[in-house]
Amino acid sequence: MNLTLKIWRQKSASDKGKMVEYKVTNISEHMSFLEMMDVLNEQLIASGDEPVAFDHDCREGICGMCSMYINGEAHGPDRGITTCQLHMRMFKDGDTIFIEPWRAKAFPVVRDLVVDRSAFDRIQHAGGYVSVNTSGNTQDANAIPINKDNADKAFDAATCIGCGACVATCKNSSAMLFVGAKVSQYALLPQGQVEAKDRVKNMVAQMDLEGFGNCTNTGACEVECPKGISLENIARMNSEFLKSALKK
């Protein structure tokens, strides 16, 4: 198939940036979206032009690096997938595809389609951990009884890969689905109770400090999340935050 690509090009964070049009031909419907981008970059390099910068790593839908806003949708026109899992059969011959980076104040553009998502790392550092007694008396995790329903929900929350699609999709650039998932994966387990009060307060405070917007419950984040993280996690985070505020 032959396609027209309109891609956001921006040399640096201080550069104004603009949409640039490219043509690609003989694209197989069996290619992944990133393979199509590789073809474009090979074409650009061969002609002496700068290739398009975009993040990628595992290309298996695990790392969350391949974050692109494609035709107005985070990770493109499919559900439950990351950009690297998007295949060209989702498009038609002759289509025009708009490709942009995540648009959020807290995710500044580094170059082209690459954004700085270190704000997520700082939120994690603020409270996304569990204390471990390393004195030699540590209790084996398998010996701690955990309700299966809680364990399942904790595992579901832990599947969040921190790609930022929730932020990119939200009209307020809210990170509450991400933070809710990271709070939930510990709040549901006995091992996570030691820091429970400080964890949610510190992570929410860091989220606000990073400049993410607030949640207005439109649900777009859950729809676009490649791992299907539930809005239930936002509700749990709010509940944990209220409990931490009431505890002395």
Coordinates of C-alpha atoms in Angstrom, one line a residue:
M1 CA 0.0 0.0 0.0
N2 CA 1.0 3.6 -0.6
L3 CA 0.5 6.1 2.2
T4 CA 0.9 9.8 3.0
L5 CA 2.4 10.5 6.5
K6 CA 2.0 13.8 8.2
I7 CA 4.6 13.7 11.1
W8 CA 5.4 16.1 13.8
R9 CA 9.1 17.2 13.4
Q10 CA 10.7 19.2 16.2
K11 CA 14.5 19.4 16.5
S12 CA 14.6 20.1 20.2
A13 CA 12.4 21.2 23.2
S14 CA 13.0 24.8 22.3
D15 CA 12.2 24.4 18.6
K16 CA 8.8 25.5 17.4
G17 CA 8.1 22.3 15.4
K18 CA 5.7 21.6 12.6
M19 CA 3.9 18.9 10.6
V20 CA 5.9 17.5 7.7
E21 CA 4.5 15.4 4.9
Y22 CA 6.2 12.2 3.6
K23 CA 5.2 9.5 1.1
V24 CA 5.9 5.9 1.6
T25 CA 5.2 3.2 -1.0
N26 CA 5.0 -0.6 -1.1
I27 CA 4.1 -1.0 2.5
S28 CA 3.0 -4.5 3.4
E29 CA -0.2 -4.9 5.4
H30 CA 1.7 -7.4 7.5
M31 CA 4.2 -4.8 8.8
S32 CA 3.9 -3.4 12.2
F33 CA 3.6 0.4 12.5
L34 CA 7.1 0.7 13.7
E35 CA 8.4 -1.4 10.8
M36 CA 6.7 1.1 8.5
M37 CA 8.4 3.9 10.4
D38 CA 11.7 2.1 9.9
V39 CA 11.1 2.0 6.1
L40 CA 10.4 5.7 6.2
N41 CA 13.7 6.4 8.1
E42 CA 15.7 4.2 5.7
Q43 CA 14.2 6.3 2.9
L44 CA 15.1 9.6 4.6
I45 CA 18.7 8.4 5.4
A46 CA 19.2 7.3 1.8
S47 CA 18.2 10.8 0.6
G48 CA 20.5 12.5 3.1
D49 CA 17.6 13.7 5.4
E50 CA 17.3 13.4 9.2
P51 CA 15.4 10.3 10.2
V52 CA 12.3 10.7 12.4
A53 CA 13.2 10.2 16.1
F54 CA 10.8 7.9 18.0
D55 CA 11.1 5.8 21.1
H56 CA 11.1 2.0 20.9
D57 CA 12.6 -0.9 22.7
C58 CA 11.1 -4.4 23.1
R59 CA 8.6 -4.2 20.3
E60 CA 6.5 -6.8 22.2
G61 CA 4.0 -4.5 23.9
I62 CA 5.8 -4.8 27.3
C63 CA 7.9 -1.7 27.8
G64 CA 5.6 1.1 26.7
M65 CA 8.3 3.0 25.0
C66 CA 6.7 3.2 21.5
S67 CA 4.3 6.0 22.4
M68 CA 2.7 7.8 19.4
Y69 CA -0.5 9.7 18.8
I70 CA -1.8 8.3 15.6
N71 CA -4.8 9.8 13.8
G72 CA -5.9 11.4 17.1
E73 CA -5.7 8.2 19.1
A74 CA -3.0 7.1 21.6
H75 CA -1.2 4.0 20.1
G76 CA -3.5 4.3 17.0
P77 CA -6.8 2.9 15.8
D78 CA -6.9 -0.4 17.7
R79 CA -7.6 -1.4 21.3
G80 CA -5.5 -3.2 23.9
I81 CA -2.2 -2.7 22.0
T82 CA 0.8 -0.5 22.0
T83 CA 2.1 1.2 18.9
C84 CA 4.6 -1.6 18.2
Q85 CA 1.6 -4.1 18.1
L86 CA -0.3 -2.0 15.7
H87 CA -0.3 -3.5 12.2
M88 CA -0.6 -1.7 8.8
R89 CA -3.7 -3.8 8.0
M90 CA -5.6 -1.3 10.2
F91 CA -5.1 1.2 7.4
K92 CA -6.1 1.4 3.7
D93 CA -4.1 2.1 0.5
G94 CA -4.0 5.8 -0.1
D95 CA -4.6 6.8 3.6
T96 CA -3.2 9.9 5.2
I97 CA -1.9 9.2 8.7
F98 CA -1.2 11.9 11.2
I99 CA 1.6 11.0 13.7
E100 CA 2.3 13.1 16.7
P101 CA 4.0 12.9 20.1
W102 CA 2.1 12.8 23.4
R103 CA 0.7 16.3 24.0
A104 CA 1.0 17.1 27.7
K105 CA 2.8 19.8 29.7
A106 CA 4.3 17.2 32.0
F107 CA 5.7 15.3 28.9
P108 CA 7.8 17.9 27.1
V109 CA 8.9 17.0 23.6
V110 CA 12.6 16.0 23.4
R111 CA 12.8 15.5 19.6
D112 CA 10.1 14.7 17.0
L113 CA 8.0 12.0 18.5
V114 CA 10.1 11.5 21.6
V115 CA 8.8 13.0 24.9
D116 CA 10.4 13.1 28.3
R117 CA 8.3 10.9 30.6
S118 CA 10.6 11.1 33.6
A119 CA 7.7 12.7 35.5
F120 CA 6.4 9.2 35.9
D121 CA 9.7 8.0 37.3
R122 CA 9.6 10.8 39.9
I123 CA 6.1 9.8 40.9
Q124 CA 7.3 6.3 41.4
H125 CA 10.2 7.4 43.4
A126 CA 7.9 9.4 45.7
G127 CA 6.2 6.3 47.0
G128 CA 6.1 3.3 44.6
Y129 CA 8.0 0.9 46.7
V130 CA 7.7 -1.5 49.7
S131 CA 10.0 -1.6 52.7
V132 CA 11.9 -4.9 53.1
N133 CA 13.4 -6.1 56.4
T134 CA 16.9 -7.2 55.4
S135 CA 17.9 -8.2 58.9
G136 CA 17.7 -11.9 58.0
N137 CA 14.3 -12.3 59.5
T138 CA 12.4 -11.4 56.3
Q139 CA 9.1 -13.4 56.0
D140 CA 8.8 -15.4 52.8
A141 CA 6.2 -13.7 50.6
N142 CA 4.6 -17.1 49.8
A143 CA 3.9 -17.6 53.5
I144 CA 1.7 -14.5 53.7
P145 CA -2.0 -15.4 53.1
I146 CA -3.7 -13.0 50.6
N147 CA -7.3 -13.0 49.5
K148 CA -7.3 -14.2 45.9
D149 CA -9.6 -11.3 44.8
N150 CA -7.2 -8.8 46.2
A151 CA -4.2 -10.6 44.6
D152 CA -5.9 -10.7 41.2
K153 CA -6.7 -6.9 41.4
A154 CA -3.2 -6.1 42.5
F155 CA -1.8 -8.1 39.5
D156 CA -4.2 -6.3 37.2
A157 CA -3.0 -2.9 38.5
A158 CA 0.6 -4.0 38.2
T159 CA 0.2 -4.6 34.4
C160 CA 0.4 -0.8 33.9
I161 CA 3.5 -0.2 31.7
G162 CA 3.7 3.5 32.3
C163 CA 3.5 4.3 28.6
G164 CA 1.5 7.6 29.2
A165 CA -1.4 6.8 26.9
C166 CA -3.8 7.8 29.7
V167 CA -2.2 11.2 29.9
A168 CA -2.1 11.7 26.2
T169 CA -5.8 10.8 25.8
C170 CA -7.1 12.8 28.8
K171 CA -8.4 16.3 27.9
N172 CA -6.8 17.5 31.1
S173 CA -3.6 15.5 30.7
S174 CA -4.3 13.7 34.0
A175 CA -2.0 11.0 35.3
M176 CA -4.6 9.6 37.8
L177 CA -5.0 6.3 36.0
F178 CA -1.2 5.7 36.2
V179 CA -0.9 6.8 39.8
G180 CA -4.1 4.9 40.7
A181 CA -2.6 1.7 39.3
K182 CA 0.7 2.2 41.1
V183 CA -1.1 2.9 44.4
S184 CA -3.5 0.0 44.0
Q185 CA -0.8 -2.7 43.3
Y186 CA 0.5 -2.0 46.9
A187 CA -2.7 -1.0 48.7
L188 CA -4.3 -4.4 48.0
L189 CA -1.4 -6.4 49.5
P190 CA -0.3 -6.8 53.1
Q191 CA 3.3 -6.0 52.2
G192 CA 2.2 -2.6 51.0
Q193 CA 0.6 -1.5 54.2
V194 CA 3.8 -0.2 55.9
E195 CA 4.0 2.9 53.7
A196 CA 0.3 3.0 52.7
K197 CA -0.4 6.4 54.3
D198 CA 2.7 8.2 53.1
R199 CA 2.7 6.4 49.7
V200 CA -0.6 7.8 48.4
K201 CA 0.0 11.3 49.8
N202 CA 3.5 11.5 48.4
M203 CA 2.6 10.1 45.0
V204 CA -0.4 12.4 44.6
A205 CA 1.7 15.4 45.7
Q206 CA 4.4 14.6 43.2
M207 CA 1.8 14.1 40.5
D208 CA 0.4 17.6 41.1
L209 CA 3.9 19.1 41.3
E210 CA 4.7 17.6 37.9
G211 CA 1.9 19.6 36.3
F212 CA -0.6 16.8 35.4
G213 CA -4.2 17.8 35.2
N214 CA -7.1 16.5 37.3
C215 CA -9.5 13.7 36.5
T216 CA -13.1 14.6 35.3
N217 CA -14.2 11.0 34.9
T218 CA -14.7 10.9 31.1
G219 CA -13.1 7.4 31.0
A220 CA -11.0 8.0 27.9
C221 CA -7.9 6.9 29.7
E222 CA -9.3 3.4 30.3
V223 CA -10.5 3.1 26.7
E224 CA -7.0 3.9 25.3
C225 CA -4.9 2.1 27.9
P226 CA -3.1 -0.8 26.1
K227 CA -3.3 -2.9 29.2
G228 CA -7.0 -2.1 30.1
I229 CA -6.2 -0.6 33.5
S230 CA -9.6 0.0 35.1
L231 CA -11.0 3.3 36.4
E232 CA -11.6 1.4 39.6
N233 CA -8.0 2.1 40.5
I234 CA -8.6 5.8 40.5
A235 CA -11.5 5.3 42.9
R236 CA -9.2 3.2 45.1
M237 CA -6.5 5.9 45.0
N238 CA -9.1 8.5 46.1
S239 CA -10.2 6.2 48.9
E240 CA -6.6 5.6 50.1
F241 CA -5.9 9.3 50.0
L242 CA -9.0 10.1 52.1
K243 CA -8.0 7.4 54.6
S244 CA -4.5 8.8 54.8
A245 CA -5.9 12.3 55.5
L246 CA -8.1 11.0 58.3
K247 CA -5.4 8.9 60.0
K248 CA -3.2 10.5 62.6

